[in-house]
C-alpha positions as CSV (number, residue, x, y, z in Angstrom):
1,X,0.0,0.0,0.0
2,X,2.8,2.4,0.8
3,X,4.6,1.6,-2.5
4,X,1.3,2.2,-4.4
5,X,0.8,5.5,-2.6
6,X,4.4,6.5,-3.4
7,X,4.0,5.7,-7.1
8,X,0.7,7.6,-7.2
9,X,2.3,10.7,-5.6
10,X,5.3,10.4,-8.0
11,X,3.1,10.5,-11.1
12,X,0.8,13.2,-9.8
13,X,3.9,15.4,-9.2
14,X,5.3,14.5,-12.6
15,X,2.1,15.4,-14.4
16,X,1.5,18.5,-12.4
17,X,5.0,19.9,-12.8
18,X,5.4,19.3,-16.6
19,X,1.8,20.2,-17.2
20,X,2.4,23.6,-15.4
21,X,5.4,24.2,-17.5
22,X,3.5,23.5,-20.7
23,X,0.7,25.8,-19.6
24,X,3.1,28.6,-18.8
25,X,4.7,28.1,-22.2
26,X,1.3,28.4,-23.9
27,X,0.3,31.4,-21.9
28,X,3.6,33.2,-22.8
29,X,2.5,33.2,-26.5
30,X,1.8,36.7,-27.8
31,X,-0.6,35.6,-30.6
32,X,-4.4,35.3,-30.3
33,X,-5.0,33.6,-33.7
34,X,-6.0,30.0,-33.0
35,X,-4.5,28.8,-36.3
36,X,-1.1,30.0,-35.1
37,X,-1.8,29.0,-31.5
38,X,-2.6,25.4,-32.3
39,X,0.8,24.4,-33.6
40,X,2.3,26.2,-30.7
41,X,0.1,24.3,-28.2
42,X,0.9,21.0,-29.9
43,X,4.6,21.8,-29.8
44,X,4.5,22.6,-26.1
45,X,2.5,19.4,-25.4
46,X,5.1,17.4,-27.3
47,X,7.9,19.0,-25.2
48,X,5.9,18.2,-22.0
49,X,5.6,14.5,-22.9
50,X,9.3,14.3,-23.9
51,X,10.3,16.1,-20.7
52,X,8.2,13.7,-18.6
53,X,9.7,10.7,-20.4
54,X,13.3,12.0,-19.9
55,X,12.7,12.8,-16.3
56,X,11.2,9.4,-15.7
57,X,14.2,7.7,-17.4
58,X,16.5,9.9,-15.2
59,X,14.5,8.8,-12.1
60,X,15.0,5.2,-13.1
61,X,18.7,5.8,-13.6
62,X,19.1,7.5,-10.3
63,X,17.4,4.7,-8.5
64,X,19.4,2.0,-10.2
65,X,22.7,3.7,-9.6
66,X,21.7,4.9,-6.1
67,X,23.4,8.3,-6.6
68,X,20.9,10.2,-4.5
69,X,20.6,7.6,-1.7
70,X,24.3,6.7,-1.6
71,X,25.5,6.8,2.1
72,X,29.0,8.0,0.9
73,X,27.5,11.1,-0.7
74,X,26.2,12.3,-4.0
75,X,28.6,12.0,-7.0
76,X,28.1,15.5,-8.2
77,X,30.3,15.2,-11.2
78,X,28.3,12.3,-12.6
79,X,25.0,14.0,-11.7
80,X,26.0,17.2,-13.5
81,X,27.1,15.3,-16.5
82,X,23.7,13.5,-16.6
83,X,21.9,16.8,-16.3
84,X,23.8,18.2,-19.2
85,X,22.9,15.2,-21.3
86,X,19.2,15.7,-20.4
87,X,19.4,19.4,-21.3
88,X,20.9,18.5,-24.7
89,X,18.2,15.9,-25.4
90,X,15.4,18.2,-24.3
91,X,16.8,20.9,-26.6
92,X,16.8,18.4,-29.4
93,X,13.2,17.5,-28.6
94,X,12.2,21.2,-28.7
95,X,13.8,21.7,-32.1
96,X,12.1,18.5,-33.3
97,X,8.7,19.7,-32.1
98,X,9.3,23.1,-33.8
99,X,10.2,21.2,-37.0
100,X,7.1,19.0,-36.9
101,X,4.4,21.4,-35.8
102,X,5.7,24.8,-36.9
103,X,7.7,23.8,-40.0
104,X,11.0,24.8,-38.4
105,X,10.0,28.4,-37.7
106,X,12.6,28.7,-34.9
107,X,15.4,27.3,-37.1
108,X,14.5,29.6,-40.0
109,X,14.2,32.7,-37.7
110,X,17.2,34.9,-38.7
111,X,17.2,36.6,-35.2
112,X,17.8,33.3,-33.4
113,X,21.5,32.9,-32.9
114,X,23.8,30.6,-30.9
115,X,23.1,32.6,-27.7
116,X,19.4,31.8,-27.9
117,X,20.1,28.1,-28.2
118,X,22.6,28.4,-25.3
119,X,19.9,30.0,-23.2
120,X,17.5,27.2,-24.1
121,X,20.2,24.7,-23.1
122,X,20.7,26.5,-19.8
123,X,16.9,26.6,-19.2
124,X,16.7,22.8,-19.7
125,X,19.6,22.2,-17.4
126,X,18.0,24.4,-14.7
127,X,14.6,22.6,-15.1
128,X,16.2,19.1,-14.7
129,X,18.4,20.4,-11.8
130,X,15.3,21.6,-9.9
131,X,13.6,18.3,-10.7
132,X,16.6,16.4,-9.3
133,X,16.7,18.6,-6.2
134,X,13.0,18.0,-5.5
135,X,13.5,14.3,-6.0
136,X,16.4,14.2,-3.6
137,X,14.5,16.2,-0.9
138,X,11.4,13.9,-1.3
139,X,13.6,10.8,-1.0
140,X,15.4,12.2,2.1
141,X,12.0,13.0,3.7
142,X,10.7,9.5,2.9
143,X,13.8,7.9,4.5
144,X,13.4,10.1,7.6
145,X,9.7,9.1,7.9
146,X,10.6,5.5,7.5
147,X,13.4,5.7,10.1
148,X,10.9,7.4,12.5
149,X,8.3,4.7,11.9
150,X,10.9,2.0,12.5
151,X,11.9,3.8,15.7
152,X,8.3,4.0,16.9
153,X,7.8,0.3,16.1
154,X,11.0,-0.5,18.0
155,X,9.8,1.5,21.0
156,X,6.4,-0.3,20.9
157,X,8.3,-3.6,20.9
158,X,10.5,-2.6,23.8
159,X,7.5,-1.2,25.8
160,X,5.5,-4.4,25.0
161,X,8.4,-6.5,26.3
162,X,8.7,-4.4,29.4
163,X,5.0,-4.6,30.0
164,X,5.0,-8.4,29.6
165,X,7.9,-8.7,32.0
166,X,6.0,-6.4,34.5
167,X,2.9,-8.5,34.2
168,X,4.7,-11.7,35.1
169,X,6.6,-10.0,38.0
170,X,5.2,-10.1,41.5
171,X,6.3,-7.6,44.1
172,X,8.0,-9.9,46.7
173,X,7.0,-7.5,49.5
174,X,3.4,-7.6,48.5
175,X,3.4,-11.4,48.1
176,X,5.2,-11.9,51.5
177,X,2.8,-9.5,53.3
178,X,-0.2,-11.2,51.7
179,X,0.8,-14.6,52.8
180,X,1.5,-13.4,56.3
181,X,-1.9,-11.8,56.5
182,X,-3.6,-14.9,55.2
183,X,-1.7,-17.1,57.7
184,X,-2.9,-14.9,60.6
185,X,-6.4,-14.9,59.2
186,X,-6.5,-18.8,59.1
187,X,-6.7,-19.0,62.9
188,X,-9.3,-16.2,63.2
189,X,-11.6,-16.7,60.2
190,X,-11.1,-19.7,58.0
191,X,-13.7,-18.7,55.4
192,X,-12.2,-15.2,55.1
193,X,-8.8,-16.8,54.7
194,X,-10.1,-19.0,51.9
195,X,-11.6,-16.0,50.2
196,X,-8.3,-14.1,50.4
197,X,-6.5,-17.1,48.8
198,X,-9.1,-17.0,46.0
199,X,-8.5,-13.3,45.5
200,X,-4.7,-13.8,45.4
201,X,-5.1,-16.6,42.9
202,X,-7.5,-14.6,40.8
203,X,-5.1,-11.7,40.7
204,X,-2.2,-14.0,39.7
205,X,-4.4,-15.6,37.0
206,X,-5.3,-12.2,35.6
207,X,-1.6,-11.2,35.4
208,X,-0.8,-14.4,33.5
209,X,-3.7,-14.0,31.1
210,X,-2.9,-10.3,30.5
211,X,0.6,-11.2,29.5
212,X,-0.9,-13.0,26.4
213,X,-2.9,-10.0,25.1
214,X,-2.2,-6.5,24.2
215,X,-5.5,-5.2,25.8
216,X,-8.1,-6.4,28.3
217,X,-11.5,-5.0,29.2
218,X,-12.0,-2.4,31.9
219,X,-14.2,-4.9,33.7
220,X,-11.4,-7.5,33.9
221,X,-8.9,-4.8,34.9
222,X,-11.3,-3.6,37.7
223,X,-11.8,-7.3,38.9
224,X,-8.0,-7.6,39.3
225,X,-7.9,-4.2,41.1
226,X,-10.7,-5.3,43.4
227,X,-8.8,-8.5,44.2
228,X,-5.7,-6.6,44.9
229,X,-7.5,-4.1,47.2
230,X,-9.2,-7.0,49.0
231,X,-5.8,-8.5,49.8
232,X,-4.3,-5.1,50.8
233,X,-7.4,-4.6,53.1
234,X,-6.2,-7.6,55.1
235,X,-2.9,-5.7,55.8
236,X,-4.2,-2.2,56.4
237,X,-7.7,-3.0,57.7
238,X,-9.5,0.3,58.6
239,X,-6.5,2.4,57.4
240,X,-7.6,1.6,53.8
241,X,-10.9,3.1,52.8
242,X,-12.0,2.2,49.2
243,X,-14.7,3.8,47.1
244,X,-15.2,2.5,43.5
245,X,-17.5,4.2,41.1
246,X,-17.1,2.8,37.6
247,X,-19.8,3.2,34.9
248,X,-21.1,-0.3,34.1
249,X,-21.5,0.7,30.5
250,X,-17.7,1.0,30.2
251,X,-17.0,-2.6,31.4
252,X,-16.3,-3.7,27.8
253,X,-13.9,-0.8,27.1
254,X,-10.5,-2.2,26.1
255,X,-7.6,-0.8,28.1
256,X,-3.8,-1.7,28.2
257,X,-3.2,-4.3,30.9
258,X,-2.3,-3.2,34.4
259,X,-2.7,0.5,33.7
260,X,-5.3,1.1,36.4
261,X,-3.8,-1.4,38.8
262,X,-0.4,0.4,38.5
263,X,-2.0,3.7,39.6
264,X,-3.8,1.9,42.4
265,X,-0.6,0.3,43.6
266,X,1.0,3.8,43.6
267,X,-1.9,5.2,45.6
268,X,-1.3,2.5,48.2
269,X,2.4,2.8,48.3
270,X,2.6,6.6,48.3
271,X,-0.6,7.3,50.2
272,X,-1.9,4.6,52.6
273,X,1.5,3.3,53.7
274,X,2.7,6.8,54.7
275,X,-0.4,7.6,56.8
276,X,-1.3,6.5,60.3
277,X,-4.8,7.7,60.1
278,X,-7.4,6.1,57.7
279,X,-6.6,7.0,54.0
280,X,-9.3,7.0,51.3
281,X,-8.7,5.7,47.8
282,X,-11.3,6.6,45.2
283,X,-11.5,4.9,41.8
284,X,-13.9,6.2,39.1
285,X,-14.4,5.8,35.3
286,X,-16.6,8.0,33.1
287,X,-17.2,8.6,29.4
288,X,-16.8,12.3,28.7
289,X,-18.7,14.4,26.1
290,X,-15.6,14.4,23.9
291,X,-15.7,10.6,23.5
292,X,-12.8,10.0,25.8
293,X,-12.9,7.6,28.7
294,X,-11.3,9.0,31.9
295,X,-10.3,6.6,34.7
296,X,-9.3,8.5,37.9
297,X,-7.5,7.1,41.0
298,X,-7.5,9.5,44.0
299,X,-5.8,9.0,47.3
300,X,-5.5,11.3,50.3
301,X,-2.1,12.7,50.8
302,X,0.5,14.9,49.0
303,X,3.0,14.5,46.3
304,X,6.5,14.0,47.6
305,X,8.6,16.7,45.9
306,X,11.8,14.8,46.3
307,X,10.5,11.5,45.0
308,X,11.0,10.6,41.3
309,X,9.7,7.1,41.3
310,X,6.0,8.1,40.9
311,X,6.8,10.5,38.1
312,X,9.0,8.0,36.3
313,X,6.1,5.5,36.4
314,X,3.8,8.2,35.1
315,X,6.3,9.0,32.3
316,X,6.3,5.3,31.3
317,X,2.5,5.2,31.4
318,X,2.3,8.2,29.2
319,X,4.6,6.6,26.6
320,X,2.7,3.3,26.7
321,X,-0.7,4.9,26.3
322,X,0.5,7.1,23.4
323,X,2.2,4.2,21.6
324,X,-0.7,1.7,22.1
325,X,-3.8,4.0,22.0
326,X,-2.7,7.0,19.9
327,X,-2.0,10.7,20.6
328,X,-5.3,11.4,22.3
329,X,-4.5,9.0,25.1
330,X,-2.5,10.1,28.1
331,X,-1.9,10.0,31.9
332,X,-1.5,12.9,34.3
333,X,-0.7,13.3,38.0
334,X,-1.9,16.3,40.0
335,X,-2.4,17.4,43.7
336,X,-5.4,19.3,44.8
337,X,-6.8,20.1,48.2
338,X,-5.2,17.2,50.1
339,X,-5.7,14.7,47.3
340,X,-3.4,13.1,44.8
341,X,-5.2,12.5,41.5
342,X,-3.9,10.2,38.7
343,X,-6.0,10.2,35.5
344,X,-5.8,7.9,32.5
345,X,-7.4,9.2,29.3
346,X,-8.0,7.1,26.3
347,X,-10.4,7.0,23.3
348,X,-13.2,4.4,23.8
349,X,-12.4,1.2,22.0
350,X,-8.8,2.3,21.0
351,X,-6.5,0.0,22.9
């Protein structure tokens, strides 16, 4: 598809450029008699066709020799020699058109001397030089765009590998604390301990399944978040106050795996763990009037000015969302009136 688009653009530019030159040549005529104008128009059209053919042959030669795309640099001597040959050939085509359509009026004109033919030769040289320059610039831009695309594809691959590694990774402190909490709960409330084991197993299963897909539904993500919060509730008890308000209509919305859970984990780590008093964590998801889904995770507390870990995680989340969901997606972190707010924004159905 890209090659077809490139060929299409190439021929459009060819036809537009040589057609414009032919039109300018016709408009420069001083006669208004159609009988004199017709041979002039036919001659200019003939020159346009020959110019297009010569430039296409030059294009083929440049591609075959690789003179413009050569890493070691452009061989200017050979290029200039080729441009001179093109100018001579185009001058010959012009004289042939004058002979065919105008009966050799230019050749029989007593006022036309060697200087006039030299000017026509210089004009042809200039035209093909500009054509070659435009081709070199277009080729350089296409190479730059291709390199940028390859760079973005590589970044996506790297981020995907990092994400999959993260999905399979379990925080050893979290796992150790969870097992300790479950062990203590076994002697107090066996059914609650069994439920906690089920939550831990469900969260682990979700991480393994998420590693096989590029996106999961918001409902599945929130189920894993609820399991995680249920386990953390065993450790913090009344210190952790959770309020979840997610629009049920958004349950099928695809999201990158672990995006919401990462924000919730940060809220626990940088909010609840640092407070002695009860700390509230609020999770909400709404579809805005602009067609964007906004998932917010709020926790009581303040941003630590000296900490860079949260902001590094935010930067990674921004890059992941932009690469996976497009430029409208994003993630931001803000502090307002004693609350830390992390917001994920993504187009509905984009992941």
